[in-house]
């Protein structure tokens, strides 16, 4: 039997938390032989609701769950953590952009970055889900100087999954046949879902669909899907976001088996993206959790303009939170 790992989830009593915790507890993320200790963070007024979630987790009798801690203290939640899901924060309403949330949500990631720095394992892997997730990750990363940059990431896997879903629907095939489609840049309307090396059933996506659809309806549908869900459901995506969080962390923990996956990570200057910006790149992850950006992919003028627009947007978001870095 492996030793248990410590997994923290913030905003654990929220909508994403309610889907995410059950997938983590069942072994879908860290493996079906990996025991876990869940360390759940909520704000003080929501602790009673969190207790209800913990009661339900206990009642689910997951064999991999060795302990569950519920707290409103980030120092307790992140103590000795191996993996952290930073979810806790406000979702937007239908009349907002994700970047409009930064004034309300950005400060959360200052305190949580500091608490990660002081309490988590140096090898911790952090996924930032709370929006605007790239810039919130930047804030947490900047406030945790003793944790390697390679331990921080933000989630664009939901956008990749949306792109795969749209391609599969258009082709009339199962989504599992779609490979190596990925997303550049920011989790915002500016993101660029790229099919340059994408395949459906082993054949190139660009050979199958005309570029007018790929660069028009497909791109717009993927980039604005978050808003479309808020309008239709009356609430932010939750189950699909939890599922994408599992995909992201599972591939980071167990490897991406050679597949290209989208992860927003601190840039080392890849593809001309300024060092330190949290930017979604095409990545592969080794079985021992090392993320490698796939370099040398073709970037035509259209793609370069999209990458440049994402750099400009993320630089502007960074400037807006300079006081938090
Ligand atoms: P929700 O309102 O249902 O739940 C959020 C929870 O976070 C609440 O229970 C709240 O009490 C808690 N919280 C607030 N501040 C906190 C803090 N400082 N510490 C700990 N917990 C805190 O929202 P949700 O639907 O679960 O969404 C959470 C976030 O995820 C939102 O910002 C949303 O926009 C974002 N999101 C991101 C993606 C993505 O692809 N990156 C997808 C979906 C949602
Ligand atoms: C999403 O993409 O569904 C989330 O980021 C929620 C949102 O605000 O769009």
GROMACS .gro file of C-alpha atoms and ligand atoms in nm:
model
  378
    1UNK     CA    1   0.000   0.000   0.000
    2UNK     CA    2   0.137   0.346  -0.097
    3UNK     CA    3   0.168   0.618   0.168
    4UNK     CA    4  -0.120   0.869   0.151
    5UNK     CA    5  -0.067   1.200  -0.030
    6UNK     CA    6  -0.218   1.527   0.089
    7UNK     CA    7  -0.453   1.696  -0.157
    8UNK     CA    8  -0.598   2.041  -0.089
    9UNK     CA    9  -0.910   2.182  -0.256
   10UNK     CA   10  -1.015   2.544  -0.198
   11UNK     CA   11  -1.376   2.650  -0.242
   12UNK     CA   12  -1.457   2.291  -0.153
   13UNK     CA   13  -1.824   2.361  -0.073
   14UNK     CA   14  -1.884   2.531  -0.408
   15UNK     CA   15  -2.030   2.392  -0.729
   16UNK     CA   16  -1.703   2.272  -0.882
   17UNK     CA   17  -1.594   2.130  -0.547
   18UNK     CA   18  -1.910   1.921  -0.525
   19UNK     CA   19  -1.815   1.738  -0.848
   20UNK     CA   20  -1.437   1.746  -0.809
   21UNK     CA   21  -1.409   1.591  -0.463
   22UNK     CA   22  -1.588   1.272  -0.562
   23UNK     CA   23  -1.363   1.219  -0.864
   24UNK     CA   24  -1.048   1.276  -0.656
   25UNK     CA   25  -1.176   1.048  -0.381
   26UNK     CA   26  -1.260   0.766  -0.624
   27UNK     CA   27  -0.901   0.753  -0.755
   28UNK     CA   28  -0.968   0.906  -1.099
   29UNK     CA   29  -0.694   1.164  -1.054
   30UNK     CA   30  -0.403   1.021  -0.854
   31UNK     CA   31  -0.459   0.655  -0.932
   32UNK     CA   32  -0.679   0.380  -0.796
   33UNK     CA   33  -0.397   0.260  -0.569
   34UNK     CA   34  -0.307   0.598  -0.421
   35UNK     CA   35  -0.453   0.676  -0.076
   36UNK     CA   36  -0.526   1.043  -0.007
   37UNK     CA   37  -0.586   1.284   0.277
   38UNK     CA   38  -0.828   1.559   0.169
   39UNK     CA   39  -0.759   1.908   0.310
   40UNK     CA   40  -1.056   2.131   0.229
   41UNK     CA   41  -1.058   2.510   0.255
   42UNK     CA   42  -1.361   2.737   0.274
   43UNK     CA   43  -1.434   3.086   0.399
   44UNK     CA   44  -1.566   3.101   0.757
   45UNK     CA   45  -1.937   3.166   0.674
   46UNK     CA   46  -1.942   2.853   0.457
   47UNK     CA   47  -1.787   2.612   0.710
   48UNK     CA   48  -2.123   2.458   0.803
   49UNK     CA   49  -2.196   2.382   0.438
   50UNK     CA   50  -1.844   2.236   0.410
   51UNK     CA   51  -1.924   2.008   0.706
   52UNK     CA   52  -2.222   1.880   0.508
   53UNK     CA   53  -1.996   1.804   0.211
   54UNK     CA   54  -1.754   1.623   0.443
   55UNK     CA   55  -2.043   1.417   0.591
   56UNK     CA   56  -2.139   1.313   0.237
   57UNK     CA   57  -1.781   1.221   0.153
   58UNK     CA   58  -1.766   1.006   0.468
   59UNK     CA   59  -2.097   0.846   0.369
   60UNK     CA   60  -1.952   0.758   0.027
   61UNK     CA   61  -1.705   0.523   0.202
   62UNK     CA   62  -1.417   0.572  -0.041
   63UNK     CA   63  -1.146   0.320   0.043
   64UNK     CA   64  -0.868   0.555  -0.076
   65UNK     CA   65  -0.967   0.841   0.158
   66UNK     CA   66  -0.768   0.810   0.481
   67UNK     CA   67  -0.868   1.141   0.639
   68UNK     CA   68  -1.065   1.460   0.563
   69UNK     CA   69  -0.978   1.797   0.716
   70UNK     CA   70  -1.213   2.095   0.676
   71UNK     CA   71  -1.083   2.440   0.769
   72UNK     CA   72  -1.100   2.815   0.706
   73UNK     CA   73  -0.723   2.848   0.762
   74UNK     CA   74  -0.511   2.825   0.445
   75UNK     CA   75  -0.207   2.733   0.657
   76UNK     CA   76  -0.389   2.422   0.777
   77UNK     CA   77  -0.533   2.340   0.434
   78UNK     CA   78  -0.197   2.355   0.256
   79UNK     CA   79   0.007   2.187   0.530
   80UNK     CA   80   0.252   1.939   0.374
   81UNK     CA   81   0.042   1.925   0.055
   82UNK     CA   82   0.144   1.727  -0.253
   83UNK     CA   83  -0.126   1.869  -0.482
   84UNK     CA   84  -0.352   2.174  -0.460
   85UNK     CA   85  -0.666   2.270  -0.655
   86UNK     CA   86  -0.717   2.647  -0.624
   87UNK     CA   87  -1.088   2.671  -0.703
   88UNK     CA   88  -1.229   2.898  -0.430
   89UNK     CA   89  -1.331   3.235  -0.575
   90UNK     CA   90  -1.632   3.407  -0.728
   91UNK     CA   91  -1.767   3.299  -1.067
   92UNK     CA   92  -1.873   3.568  -1.317
   93UNK     CA   93  -2.228   3.651  -1.416
   94UNK     CA   94  -2.342   3.669  -1.777
   95UNK     CA   95  -2.273   4.041  -1.815
   96UNK     CA   96  -1.905   4.007  -1.710
   97UNK     CA   97  -1.576   3.903  -1.868
   98UNK     CA   98  -1.354   3.673  -1.662
   99UNK     CA   99  -1.099   3.953  -1.622
  100UNK     CA  100  -1.367   4.161  -1.445
  101UNK     CA  101  -1.330   3.918  -1.154
  102UNK     CA  102  -0.970   4.008  -1.082
  103UNK     CA  103  -1.050   4.287  -0.835
  104UNK     CA  104  -1.264   4.049  -0.625
  105UNK     CA  105  -1.062   3.731  -0.671
  106UNK     CA  106  -0.701   3.846  -0.718
  107UNK     CA  107  -0.636   3.926  -0.350
  108UNK     CA  108  -0.740   3.570  -0.250
  109UNK     CA  109  -0.435   3.438  -0.434
  110UNK     CA  110  -0.191   3.664  -0.247
  111UNK     CA  111  -0.272   3.505   0.090
  112UNK     CA  112  -0.304   3.158  -0.058
  113UNK     CA  113   0.030   3.193  -0.243
  114UNK     CA  114   0.198   3.289   0.084
  115UNK     CA  115   0.030   2.999   0.265
  116UNK     CA  116   0.144   2.755  -0.006
  117UNK     CA  117   0.497   2.895   0.025
  118UNK     CA  118   0.500   2.849   0.402
  119UNK     CA  119   0.327   2.514   0.433
  120UNK     CA  120   0.316   2.296   0.120
  121UNK     CA  121   0.584   2.051   0.009
  122UNK     CA  122   0.841   2.215  -0.222
  123UNK     CA  123   0.740   1.954  -0.481
  124UNK     CA  124   0.370   2.058  -0.468
  125UNK     CA  125   0.173   2.075  -0.793
  126UNK     CA  126  -0.082   2.357  -0.802
  127UNK     CA  127  -0.365   2.395  -1.053
  128UNK     CA  128  -0.544   2.731  -1.055
  129UNK     CA  129  -0.908   2.711  -1.163
  130UNK     CA  130  -1.059   3.026  -1.009
  131UNK     CA  131  -1.093   3.304  -1.266
  132UNK     CA  132  -0.923   3.483  -1.422
  133UNK     CA  133  -0.714   3.170  -1.376
  134UNK     CA  134  -0.394   3.266  -1.563
  135UNK     CA  135  -0.355   3.590  -1.370
  136UNK     CA  136  -0.464   3.439  -1.037
  137UNK     CA  137  -0.194   3.175  -1.091
  138UNK     CA  138   0.057   3.454  -1.163
  139UNK     CA  139  -0.036   3.613  -0.828
  140UNK     CA  140  -0.005   3.286  -0.633
  141UNK     CA  141   0.324   3.203  -0.808
  142UNK     CA  142   0.469   3.548  -0.727
  143UNK     CA  143   0.374   3.510  -0.360
  144UNK     CA  144   0.536   3.168  -0.326
  145UNK     CA  145   0.902   3.237  -0.409
  146UNK     CA  146   1.031   2.920  -0.241
  147UNK     CA  147   0.814   2.690  -0.454
  148UNK     CA  148   0.965   2.621  -0.799
  149UNK     CA  149   0.780   2.789  -1.089
  150UNK     CA  150   0.733   2.442  -1.235
  151UNK     CA  151   0.489   2.370  -0.950
  152UNK     CA  152   0.233   2.627  -1.074
  153UNK     CA  153  -0.025   2.597  -1.350
  154UNK     CA  154  -0.363   2.730  -1.459
  155UNK     CA  155  -0.637   2.535  -1.631
  156UNK     CA  156  -0.702   2.557  -2.005
  157UNK     CA  157  -0.787   2.188  -2.029
  158UNK     CA  158  -1.158   2.269  -2.032
  159UNK     CA  159  -1.099   2.473  -2.349
  160UNK     CA  160  -0.906   2.184  -2.506
  161UNK     CA  161  -1.185   1.943  -2.412
  162UNK     CA  162  -1.441   2.182  -2.564
  163UNK     CA  163  -1.236   2.197  -2.884
  164UNK     CA  164  -1.220   1.816  -2.898
  165UNK     CA  165  -1.594   1.794  -2.837
  166UNK     CA  166  -1.676   2.036  -3.119
  167UNK     CA  167  -1.448   1.857  -3.367
  168UNK     CA  168  -1.588   1.516  -3.277
  169UNK     CA  169  -1.946   1.642  -3.314
  170UNK     CA  170  -1.874   1.796  -3.654
  171UNK     CA  171  -1.699   1.478  -3.774
  172UNK     CA  172  -1.964   1.250  -3.622
  173UNK     CA  173  -1.705   1.041  -3.437
  174UNK     CA  174  -1.632   0.970  -3.069
  175UNK     CA  175  -1.423   1.238  -2.899
  176UNK     CA  176  -1.160   0.978  -2.809
  177UNK     CA  177  -1.051   0.977  -3.174
  178UNK     CA  178  -0.944   1.344  -3.149
  179UNK     CA  179  -0.578   1.393  -3.056
  180UNK     CA  180  -0.321   1.670  -3.013
  181UNK     CA  181  -0.558   1.965  -3.040
  182UNK     CA  182  -0.444   2.228  -2.791
  183UNK     CA  183  -0.502   2.585  -2.676
  184UNK     CA  184  -0.264   2.881  -2.671
  185UNK     CA  185  -0.266   3.166  -2.423
  186UNK     CA  186  -0.527   3.295  -2.183
  187UNK     CA  187  -0.845   3.131  -2.052
  188UNK     CA  188  -1.045   3.417  -2.204
  189UNK     CA  189  -1.221   3.491  -2.532
  190UNK     CA  190  -0.877   3.565  -2.680
  191UNK     CA  191  -0.756   3.205  -2.643
  192UNK     CA  192  -0.650   3.025  -2.960
  193UNK     CA  193  -0.752   2.659  -3.004
  194UNK     CA  194  -0.497   2.525  -3.254
  195UNK     CA  195  -0.545   2.218  -3.477
  196UNK     CA  196  -0.211   2.249  -3.658
  197UNK     CA  197  -0.100   1.901  -3.546
  198UNK     CA  198  -0.448   1.785  -3.446
  199UNK     CA  199  -0.577   1.451  -3.574
  200UNK     CA  200  -0.912   1.278  -3.595
  201UNK     CA  201  -0.881   0.903  -3.623
  202UNK     CA  202  -0.514   0.952  -3.720
  203UNK     CA  203  -0.592   1.197  -4.005
  204UNK     CA  204  -0.509   1.567  -3.988
  205UNK     CA  205  -0.793   1.793  -3.870
  206UNK     CA  206  -0.693   2.064  -4.117
  207UNK     CA  207  -0.725   1.816  -4.403
  208UNK     CA  208  -1.077   1.730  -4.293
  209UNK     CA  209  -1.233   2.073  -4.234
  210UNK     CA  210  -1.189   2.398  -4.426
  211UNK     CA  211  -0.995   2.673  -4.257
  212UNK     CA  212  -1.294   2.908  -4.279
  213UNK     CA  213  -1.483   2.687  -4.028
  214UNK     CA  214  -1.173   2.621  -3.815
  215UNK     CA  215  -1.085   2.990  -3.786
  216UNK     CA  216  -1.446   3.107  -3.773
  217UNK     CA  217  -1.730   2.916  -3.610
  218UNK     CA  218  -1.512   2.653  -3.440
  219UNK     CA  219  -1.279   2.909  -3.282
  220UNK     CA  220  -1.562   3.134  -3.167
  221UNK     CA  221  -1.766   2.846  -3.023
  222UNK     CA  222  -1.473   2.721  -2.815
  223UNK     CA  223  -1.360   3.068  -2.702
  224UNK     CA  224  -1.708   3.180  -2.593
  225UNK     CA  225  -1.838   2.850  -2.455
  226UNK     CA  226  -1.805   2.960  -2.092
  227UNK     CA  227  -2.043   3.251  -2.147
  228UNK     CA  228  -2.283   3.034  -2.351
  229UNK     CA  229  -2.309   2.794  -2.057
  230UNK     CA  230  -2.370   3.074  -1.807
  231UNK     CA  231  -2.649   3.210  -2.029
  232UNK     CA  232  -2.810   2.868  -2.083
  233UNK     CA  233  -2.766   2.718  -1.735
  234UNK     CA  234  -2.788   3.035  -1.531
  235UNK     CA  235  -2.463   2.931  -1.363
  236UNK     CA  236  -2.099   2.887  -1.447
  237UNK     CA  237  -1.981   2.551  -1.584
  238UNK     CA  238  -1.910   2.320  -1.291
  239UNK     CA  239  -1.915   1.948  -1.375
  240UNK     CA  240  -1.716   1.997  -1.696
  241UNK     CA  241  -1.472   2.225  -1.511
  242UNK     CA  242  -1.426   1.963  -1.240
  243UNK     CA  243  -1.372   1.696  -1.504
  244UNK     CA  244  -1.111   1.908  -1.684
  245UNK     CA  245  -0.936   1.973  -1.352
  246UNK     CA  246  -0.912   1.598  -1.304
  247UNK     CA  247  -0.775   1.554  -1.660
  248UNK     CA  248  -0.514   1.828  -1.602
  249UNK     CA  249  -0.391   1.699  -1.265
  250UNK     CA  250  -0.413   1.330  -1.366
  251UNK     CA  251  -0.190   1.390  -1.667
  252UNK     CA  252   0.050   1.594  -1.451
  253UNK     CA  253   0.058   1.318  -1.189
  254UNK     CA  254   0.058   1.011  -1.409
  255UNK     CA  255   0.191   1.143  -1.745
  256UNK     CA  256   0.016   1.231  -2.070
  257UNK     CA  257   0.124   0.908  -2.247
  258UNK     CA  258   0.282   1.103  -2.534
  259UNK     CA  259  -0.033   1.307  -2.603
  260UNK     CA  260  -0.017   1.686  -2.636
  261UNK     CA  261  -0.217   1.855  -2.360
  262UNK     CA  262  -0.289   2.222  -2.285
  263UNK     CA  263  -0.145   2.361  -1.963
  264UNK     CA  264  -0.103   2.727  -1.872
  265UNK     CA  265   0.239   2.743  -1.705
  266UNK     CA  266   0.502   3.009  -1.625
  267UNK     CA  267   0.671   3.082  -1.957
  268UNK     CA  268   1.042   3.029  -1.994
  269UNK     CA  269   1.031   3.233  -2.316
  270UNK     CA  270   0.888   2.954  -2.537
  271UNK     CA  271   0.740   3.077  -2.868
  272UNK     CA  272   0.843   3.434  -2.779
  273UNK     CA  273   0.611   3.450  -2.475
  274UNK     CA  274   0.770   3.675  -2.209
  275UNK     CA  275   0.925   3.486  -1.920
  276UNK     CA  276   0.696   3.441  -1.622
  277UNK     CA  277   0.359   3.499  -1.796
  278UNK     CA  278   0.117   3.214  -1.722
  279UNK     CA  279   0.046   3.107  -2.080
  280UNK     CA  280  -0.121   2.798  -2.220
  281UNK     CA  281   0.121   2.595  -2.434
  282UNK     CA  282   0.116   2.257  -2.606
  283UNK     CA  283   0.276   2.029  -2.344
  284UNK     CA  284   0.370   1.668  -2.289
  285UNK     CA  285   0.410   1.527  -1.940
  286UNK     CA  286   0.645   1.238  -1.855
  287UNK     CA  287   0.533   0.954  -1.630
  288UNK     CA  288   0.725   1.116  -1.343
  289UNK     CA  289   0.543   1.449  -1.386
  290UNK     CA  290   0.791   1.661  -1.580
  291UNK     CA  291   0.611   1.904  -1.814
  292UNK     CA  292   0.785   1.973  -2.147
  293UNK     CA  293   0.657   2.237  -2.386
  294UNK     CA  294   0.641   2.094  -2.738
  295UNK     CA  295   0.868   2.328  -2.930
  296UNK     CA  296   0.908   2.384  -3.302
  297UNK     CA  297   0.541   2.348  -3.402
  298UNK     CA  298   0.449   2.545  -3.715
  299UNK     CA  299   0.309   2.892  -3.635
  300UNK     CA  300   0.162   3.073  -3.937
  301UNK     CA  301   0.074   3.442  -3.950
  302UNK     CA  302  -0.283   3.383  -3.822
  303UNK     CA  303  -0.160   3.179  -3.525
  304UNK     CA  304   0.117   3.431  -3.449
  305UNK     CA  305  -0.135   3.715  -3.441
  306UNK     CA  306  -0.346   3.514  -3.195
  307UNK     CA  307  -0.043   3.435  -2.976
  308UNK     CA  308   0.054   3.804  -2.981
  309UNK     CA  309  -0.300   3.906  -2.880
  310UNK     CA  310  -0.285   3.666  -2.585
  311UNK     CA  311   0.054   3.801  -2.478
  312UNK     CA  312  -0.080   4.157  -2.492
  313UNK     CA  313  -0.390   4.066  -2.292
  314UNK     CA  314  -0.196   3.880  -2.024
  315UNK     CA  315   0.060   4.164  -1.999
  316UNK     CA  316  -0.228   4.405  -1.947
  317UNK     CA  317  -0.387   4.180  -1.678
  318UNK     CA  318  -0.043   4.156  -1.514
  319UNK     CA  319  -0.008   4.536  -1.509
  320UNK     CA  320  -0.354   4.565  -1.349
  321UNK     CA  321  -0.247   4.341  -1.056
  322UNK     CA  322   0.107   4.475  -1.017
  323UNK     CA  323   0.030   4.565  -0.655
  324UNK     CA  324  -0.041   4.198  -0.576
  325UNK     CA  325   0.278   4.052  -0.724
  326LIG     P1  326  -1.904   2.868  -0.648
  326LIG     O1  327  -1.945   3.006  -0.615
  326LIG     O2  328  -2.007   2.763  -0.663
  326LIG     O3  329  -1.802   2.816  -0.538
  326LIG     C1  330  -1.689   2.889  -0.502
  326LIG     C2  331  -1.659   2.855  -0.358
  326LIG     O4  332  -1.537   2.922  -0.324
  326LIG     C3  333  -1.766   2.905  -0.260
  326LIG     O5  334  -1.808   2.796  -0.179
  326LIG     C4  335  -1.694   3.011  -0.179
  326LIG     O6  336  -1.737   3.015  -0.043
  326LIG     C5  337  -1.550   2.966  -0.190
  326LIG     N1  338  -1.452   3.071  -0.166
  326LIG     C6  339  -1.461   3.203  -0.196
  326LIG     N2  340  -1.351   3.267  -0.152
  326LIG     C7  341  -1.270   3.175  -0.097
  326LIG     C8  342  -1.145   3.179  -0.034
  326LIG     N3  343  -1.080   3.294  -0.016
  326LIG     N4  344  -1.092   3.065   0.014
  326LIG     C9  345  -1.158   2.948   0.000
  326LIG     N5  346  -1.279   2.937  -0.058
  326LIG    C10  347  -1.335   3.049  -0.104
  326LIG     O7  348  -1.812   2.879  -0.779
  326LIG     P2  349  -1.767   2.760  -0.877
  326LIG     O8  350  -1.871   2.738  -0.979
  326LIG     O9  351  -1.719   2.645  -0.796
  326LIG    O10  352  -1.642   2.831  -0.950
  326LIG    C11  353  -1.523   2.863  -0.881
  326LIG    C12  354  -1.429   2.941  -0.969
  326LIG    O11  355  -1.387   2.861  -1.082
  326LIG    C13  356  -1.488   3.068  -1.032
  326LIG    O12  357  -1.392   3.172  -1.026
  326LIG    C14  358  -1.513   3.027  -1.177
  326LIG    O13  359  -1.515   3.139  -1.263
  326LIG    C15  360  -1.394   2.938  -1.201
  326LIG     N6  361  -1.403   2.847  -1.316
  326LIG    C16  362  -1.291   2.831  -1.393
  326LIG    C17  363  -1.291   2.746  -1.502
  326LIG    C18  364  -1.168   2.728  -1.587
  326LIG    O14  365  -1.180   2.666  -1.694
  326LIG     N7  366  -1.052   2.776  -1.550
  326LIG    C19  367  -1.409   2.677  -1.533
  326LIG    C20  368  -1.522   2.694  -1.454
  326LIG    C21  369  -1.519   2.781  -1.344
  327LIG     C1  370  -1.572   2.849  -1.824
  327LIG     O1  371  -1.496   2.860  -1.920
  327LIG     O2  372  -1.676   2.781  -1.830
  327LIG     C2  373  -1.539   2.915  -1.693
  327LIG     O3  374  -1.420   2.988  -1.702
  327LIG     C3  375  -1.651   2.994  -1.639
  327LIG     C4  376  -1.669   3.123  -1.713
  327LIG     O4  377  -1.678   3.226  -1.645
  327LIG     O5  378  -1.676   3.122  -1.836
   0.00000   0.00000   0.00000
